[in-house]
PDB file of C-alpha atoms in Angstrom:
ATOM      1  CA  UNK A 202       0.019   0.015  -0.016  1.00 41.00           C
ATOM      2  CA  UNK A 203       2.898   2.357   0.761  1.00 40.00           C
ATOM      3  CA  UNK A 204       4.281   1.743  -2.746  1.00 40.00           C
ATOM      4  CA  UNK A 205       1.047   2.927  -4.345  1.00 40.00           C
ATOM      5  CA  UNK A 206       0.952   6.002  -2.104  1.00 41.00           C
ATOM      6  CA  UNK A 207       4.474   6.866  -3.237  1.00 42.00           C
ATOM      7  CA  UNK A 208       3.486   6.453  -6.858  1.00 43.00           C
ATOM      8  CA  UNK A 209       0.647   8.835  -6.316  1.00 47.00           C
ATOM      9  CA  UNK A 210       2.980  11.306  -4.596  1.00 48.00           C
ATOM     10  CA  UNK A 211       5.549  11.250  -7.399  1.00 51.00           C
ATOM     11  CA  UNK A 212       3.203  10.853 -10.323  1.00 58.00           C
ATOM     12  CA  UNK A 213       3.355  13.747 -12.742  1.00 77.00           C
ATOM     13  CA  UNK A 214       0.468  16.160 -12.650  1.00 89.00           C
ATOM     14  CA  UNK A 215      -2.046  15.702 -15.487  1.00 96.00           C
ATOM     15  CA  UNK A 216      -2.743  19.088 -17.198  1.00 98.00           C
ATOM     16  CA  UNK A 217      -6.014  19.169 -18.952  1.00 98.00           C
ATOM     17  CA  UNK A 218      -7.537  21.943 -21.090  1.00 98.00           C
ATOM     18  CA  UNK A 219     -11.232  21.671 -22.055  1.00 98.00           C
ATOM     19  CA  UNK A 220     -12.166  23.516 -25.267  1.00 98.00           C
ATOM     20  CA  UNK A 221     -15.387  24.477 -26.945  1.00 98.00           C
ATOM     21  CA  UNK A 222     -16.396  27.247 -29.376  1.00 98.00           C
ATOM     22  CA  UNK A 223     -17.048  30.119 -26.971  1.00 98.00           C
ATOM     23  CA  UNK A 224     -15.861  28.856 -23.552  1.00 98.00           C
ATOM     24  CA  UNK A 225     -19.163  29.808 -22.001  1.00 98.00           C
ATOM     25  CA  UNK A 226     -21.127  26.561 -21.945  1.00 97.00           C
ATOM     26  CA  UNK A 227     -19.598  23.121 -22.500  1.00 98.00           C
ATOM     27  CA  UNK A 228     -15.889  23.661 -21.780  1.00 98.00           C
ATOM     28  CA  UNK A 229     -16.399  25.573 -18.513  1.00 98.00           C
ATOM     29  CA  UNK A 230     -19.012  22.884 -17.467  1.00 98.00           C
ATOM     30  CA  UNK A 231     -16.329  20.324 -18.111  1.00 98.00           C
ATOM     31  CA  UNK A 232     -13.596  22.341 -16.299  1.00 98.00           C
ATOM     32  CA  UNK A 233     -15.692  22.623 -13.160  1.00 98.00           C
ATOM     33  CA  UNK A 234     -17.238  19.177 -13.217  1.00 98.00           C
ATOM     34  CA  UNK A 235     -13.731  17.713 -13.591  1.00 98.00           C
ATOM     35  CA  UNK A 236     -12.432  19.917 -10.745  1.00 98.00           C
ATOM     36  CA  UNK A 237     -15.318  18.769  -8.553  1.00 98.00           C
ATOM     37  CA  UNK A 238     -14.723  15.038  -9.275  1.00 98.00           C
ATOM     38  CA  UNK A 239     -11.046  15.234  -8.579  1.00 97.00           C
ATOM     39  CA  UNK A 240     -11.617  17.247  -5.403  1.00 97.00           C
ATOM     40  CA  UNK A 241     -14.128  14.732  -4.079  1.00 97.00           C
ATOM     41  CA  UNK A 242     -11.714  11.929  -4.992  1.00 96.00           C
ATOM     42  CA  UNK A 243      -8.913  13.621  -3.048  1.00 96.00           C
ATOM     43  CA  UNK A 244      -6.811  13.830  -6.195  1.00 95.00           C
ATOM     44  CA  UNK A 245      -6.475  17.665  -6.634  1.00 94.00           C
ATOM     45  CA  UNK A 246      -2.747  17.448  -6.490  1.00 94.00           C
ATOM     46  CA  UNK A 247      -2.765  15.148  -9.498  1.00 95.00           C
ATOM     47  CA  UNK A 248      -4.630  17.511 -11.902  1.00 96.00           C
ATOM     48  CA  UNK A 249      -4.313  21.037 -13.308  1.00 97.00           C
ATOM     49  CA  UNK A 250      -7.522  21.935 -15.211  1.00 98.00           C
ATOM     50  CA  UNK A 251      -8.606  24.911 -17.276  1.00 98.00           C
ATOM     51  CA  UNK A 252     -10.917  25.631 -20.246  1.00 98.00           C
ATOM     52  CA  UNK A 253     -10.722  27.853 -23.334  1.00 98.00           C
ATOM     53  CA  UNK A 254     -12.425  28.751 -26.567  1.00 98.00           C
ATOM     54  CA  UNK A 255     -11.510  28.314 -30.237  1.00 98.00           C
ATOM     55  CA  UNK A 256     -13.204  31.638 -31.130  1.00 97.00           C
ATOM     56  CA  UNK A 257     -12.773  35.195 -29.911  1.00 97.00           C
ATOM     57  CA  UNK A 258     -16.491  36.219 -29.745  1.00 96.00           C
ATOM     58  CA  UNK A 259     -17.048  35.532 -26.019  1.00 98.00           C
ATOM     59  CA  UNK A 260     -13.540  36.456 -24.582  1.00 98.00           C
ATOM     60  CA  UNK A 261     -14.042  38.071 -21.185  1.00 98.00           C
ATOM     61  CA  UNK A 262     -17.679  37.010 -20.757  1.00 98.00           C
ATOM     62  CA  UNK A 263     -18.829  34.911 -17.840  1.00 98.00           C
ATOM     63  CA  UNK A 264     -20.195  31.404 -18.125  1.00 98.00           C
ATOM     64  CA  UNK A 265     -23.553  31.457 -19.815  1.00 97.00           C
ATOM     65  CA  UNK A 266     -26.355  31.746 -17.155  1.00 97.00           C
ATOM     66  CA  UNK A 267     -28.143  28.407 -17.970  1.00 97.00           C
ATOM     67  CA  UNK A 268     -24.807  26.556 -17.759  1.00 98.00           C
ATOM     68  CA  UNK A 269     -24.105  28.236 -14.363  1.00 98.00           C
ATOM     69  CA  UNK A 270     -27.581  27.230 -13.143  1.00 98.00           C
ATOM     70  CA  UNK A 271     -26.944  23.503 -14.325  1.00 98.00           C
ATOM     71  CA  UNK A 272     -23.702  23.512 -12.363  1.00 98.00           C
ATOM     72  CA  UNK A 273     -25.356  25.114  -9.340  1.00 98.00           C
ATOM     73  CA  UNK A 274     -27.970  22.371  -9.344  1.00 98.00           C
ATOM     74  CA  UNK A 275     -25.166  19.961  -8.475  1.00 98.00           C
ATOM     75  CA  UNK A 276     -23.539  22.365  -5.979  1.00 98.00           C
ATOM     76  CA  UNK A 277     -20.711  23.290  -8.380  1.00 98.00           C
ATOM     77  CA  UNK A 278     -19.580  26.907  -8.588  1.00 98.00           C
ATOM     78  CA  UNK A 279     -17.892  28.446 -11.583  1.00 98.00           C
ATOM     79  CA  UNK A 280     -17.595  31.831  -9.989  1.00 97.00           C
ATOM     80  CA  UNK A 281     -14.995  34.206 -11.506  1.00 97.00           C
ATOM     81  CA  UNK A 282     -14.572  32.117 -14.706  1.00 98.00           C
ATOM     82  CA  UNK A 283     -14.419  34.228 -17.865  1.00 98.00           C
ATOM     83  CA  UNK A 284     -13.935  33.028 -21.406  1.00 98.00           C
ATOM     84  CA  UNK A 285     -10.478  33.009 -22.907  1.00 98.00           C
ATOM     85  CA  UNK A 286      -9.183  31.882 -26.279  1.00 98.00           C
ATOM     86  CA  UNK A 287      -6.912  28.927 -26.657  1.00 98.00           C
ATOM     87  CA  UNK A 288      -3.437  29.697 -27.952  1.00 98.00           C
ATOM     88  CA  UNK A 289      -0.756  27.729 -29.726  1.00 98.00           C
ATOM     89  CA  UNK A 290       1.281  27.859 -26.492  1.00 98.00           C
ATOM     90  CA  UNK A 291      -1.440  25.834 -24.738  1.00 98.00           C
ATOM     91  CA  UNK A 292      -0.293  22.776 -26.768  1.00 98.00           C
ATOM     92  CA  UNK A 293       2.993  22.811 -24.784  1.00 97.00           C
ATOM     93  CA  UNK A 294       1.396  23.777 -21.404  1.00 98.00           C
ATOM     94  CA  UNK A 295      -1.134  20.899 -21.367  1.00 98.00           C
ATOM     95  CA  UNK A 296      -0.945  17.112 -21.541  1.00 97.00           C
ATOM     96  CA  UNK A 297      -4.503  16.749 -22.882  1.00 98.00           C
ATOM     97  CA  UNK A 298      -6.505  19.206 -24.991  1.00 98.00           C
ATOM     98  CA  UNK A 299     -10.118  18.055 -24.858  1.00 98.00           C
ATOM     99  CA  UNK A 300     -12.601  19.374 -27.439  1.00 98.00           C
ATOM    100  CA  UNK A 301     -16.330  18.932 -27.237  1.00 98.00           C
ATOM    101  CA  UNK A 302     -17.068  18.222 -30.904  1.00 98.00           C
ATOM    102  CA  UNK A 303     -15.527  17.633 -34.333  1.00 98.00           C
ATOM    103  CA  UNK A 304     -15.494  21.465 -35.215  1.00 97.00           C
ATOM    104  CA  UNK A 305     -13.618  22.134 -31.931  1.00 98.00           C
ATOM    105  CA  UNK A 306     -11.090  19.538 -32.781  1.00 98.00           C
ATOM    106  CA  UNK A 307     -10.515  20.976 -36.307  1.00 98.00           C
ATOM    107  CA  UNK A 308     -10.118  24.478 -34.894  1.00 98.00           C
ATOM    108  CA  UNK A 309      -7.848  23.200 -32.054  1.00 98.00           C
ATOM    109  CA  UNK A 310      -5.594  21.443 -34.499  1.00 98.00           C
ATOM    110  CA  UNK A 311      -5.419  24.646 -36.665  1.00 98.00           C
ATOM    111  CA  UNK A 312      -4.640  26.812 -33.668  1.00 98.00           C
ATOM    112  CA  UNK A 313      -1.903  24.437 -32.496  1.00 98.00           C
ATOM    113  CA  UNK A 314      -0.433  23.888 -36.013  1.00 97.00           C
ATOM    114  CA  UNK A 315      -1.192  20.127 -35.811  1.00 98.00           C
ATOM    115  CA  UNK A 316      -1.182  17.490 -33.180  1.00 98.00           C
ATOM    116  CA  UNK A 317       2.170  15.823 -33.373  1.00 97.00           C
ATOM    117  CA  UNK A 318       2.069  14.470 -29.889  1.00 98.00           C
ATOM    118  CA  UNK A 319      -1.514  13.058 -30.001  1.00 98.00           C
ATOM    119  CA  UNK A 320      -2.762  15.348 -27.224  1.00 98.00           C
ATOM    120  CA  UNK A 321      -6.055  16.477 -28.876  1.00 98.00           C
ATOM    121  CA  UNK A 322      -9.138  14.403 -28.189  1.00 98.00           C
ATOM    122  CA  UNK A 323     -12.905  14.668 -27.943  1.00 98.00           C
ATOM    123  CA  UNK A 324     -14.353  14.282 -24.406  1.00 98.00           C
ATOM    124  CA  UNK A 325     -16.669  11.454 -25.197  1.00 98.00           C
ATOM    125  CA  UNK A 326     -13.894   9.546 -26.857  1.00 96.00           C
ATOM    126  CA  UNK A 327     -12.891   8.530 -23.307  1.00 97.00           C
ATOM    127  CA  UNK A 328     -16.219   6.813 -22.873  1.00 97.00           C
ATOM    128  CA  UNK A 329     -17.937   3.694 -24.357  1.00 96.00           C
ATOM    129  CA  UNK A 330     -20.012   6.094 -26.583  1.00 94.00           C
ATOM    130  CA  UNK A 331     -17.666   8.297 -28.492  1.00 96.00           C
ATOM    131  CA  UNK A 332     -19.032  11.351 -30.284  1.00 96.00           C
ATOM    132  CA  UNK A 333     -19.832  14.956 -29.805  1.00 98.00           C
ATOM    133  CA  UNK A 334     -20.994  16.578 -26.518  1.00 97.00           C
ATOM    134  CA  UNK A 335     -24.451  17.978 -26.972  1.00 93.00           C
ATOM    135  CA  UNK A 336     -24.231  21.782 -27.686  1.00 95.00           C
ATOM    136  CA  UNK A 337     -26.804  23.487 -25.520  1.00 96.00           C
ATOM    137  CA  UNK A 338     -26.302  26.833 -27.356  1.00 91.00           C
ATOM    138  CA  UNK A 339     -28.276  25.288 -30.208  1.00 92.00           C
ATOM    139  CA  UNK A 340     -30.394  22.607 -28.450  1.00 92.00           C
ATOM    140  CA  UNK A 341     -31.237  24.528 -25.159  1.00 94.00           C
ATOM    141  CA  UNK A 342     -30.937  21.158 -23.537  1.00 96.00           C
ATOM    142  CA  UNK A 343     -28.455  21.747 -20.703  1.00 97.00           C
ATOM    143  CA  UNK A 344     -29.417  18.388 -19.054  1.00 97.00           C
ATOM    144  CA  UNK A 345     -28.201  16.399 -22.072  1.00 97.00           C
ATOM    145  CA  UNK A 346     -24.936  18.461 -22.031  1.00 98.00           C
ATOM    146  CA  UNK A 347     -24.589  17.818 -18.306  1.00 98.00           C
ATOM    147  CA  UNK A 348     -24.960  14.078 -18.801  1.00 97.00           C
ATOM    148  CA  UNK A 349     -22.401  14.051 -21.573  1.00 98.00           C
ATOM    149  CA  UNK A 350     -19.878  16.154 -19.680  1.00 98.00           C
ATOM    150  CA  UNK A 351     -20.374  14.182 -16.446  1.00 98.00           C
ATOM    151  CA  UNK A 352     -19.793  10.850 -18.279  1.00 98.00           C
ATOM    152  CA  UNK A 353     -16.804  12.106 -20.115  1.00 98.00           C
ATOM    153  CA  UNK A 354     -15.221  13.601 -16.995  1.00 98.00           C
ATOM    154  CA  UNK A 355     -15.896  10.484 -14.867  1.00 98.00           C
ATOM    155  CA  UNK A 356     -14.086   8.411 -17.512  1.00 97.00           C
ATOM    156  CA  UNK A 357     -11.296  10.879 -17.848  1.00 95.00           C
ATOM    157  CA  UNK A 358     -10.686  10.691 -14.084  1.00 92.00           C
ATOM    158  CA  UNK A 359      -9.751   7.067 -14.602  1.00 88.00           C
ATOM    159  CA  UNK A 360      -6.706   7.811 -16.645  1.00 79.00           C
TER     160      UNK A 360
END
């Protein structure tokens, strides 16, 4: 048991960046769900977690109110979070860059100038039902997005 404790102490931190189009719905939901999961598991020292956008249109804006409400329903706060755009430097700063859908992946790859180290993935690709995270901006269904994000983050915690 001591051996496993030592592995945990000396294991490198996993640095994860969640990315969506505007960084006001899906990616901040994923950021704060993941932070909540690792906190509850007592693994905060193993992860560094942020989120960002592929676009510039929401930079500086807070998390979209319905997304905030959905997080609050589960006692998760995103207070102080404002949208920022992903940069090419993020590719070197993070171990995993997790997009919410295929368009995010294309834009992330373009911003980073490729993905030579295989760091860019879709969130649901870590689950048994790969695909795109439902976009509540268009569907209005924040519950479906919550379910996708929760499942993806729960599976990601297992890495």
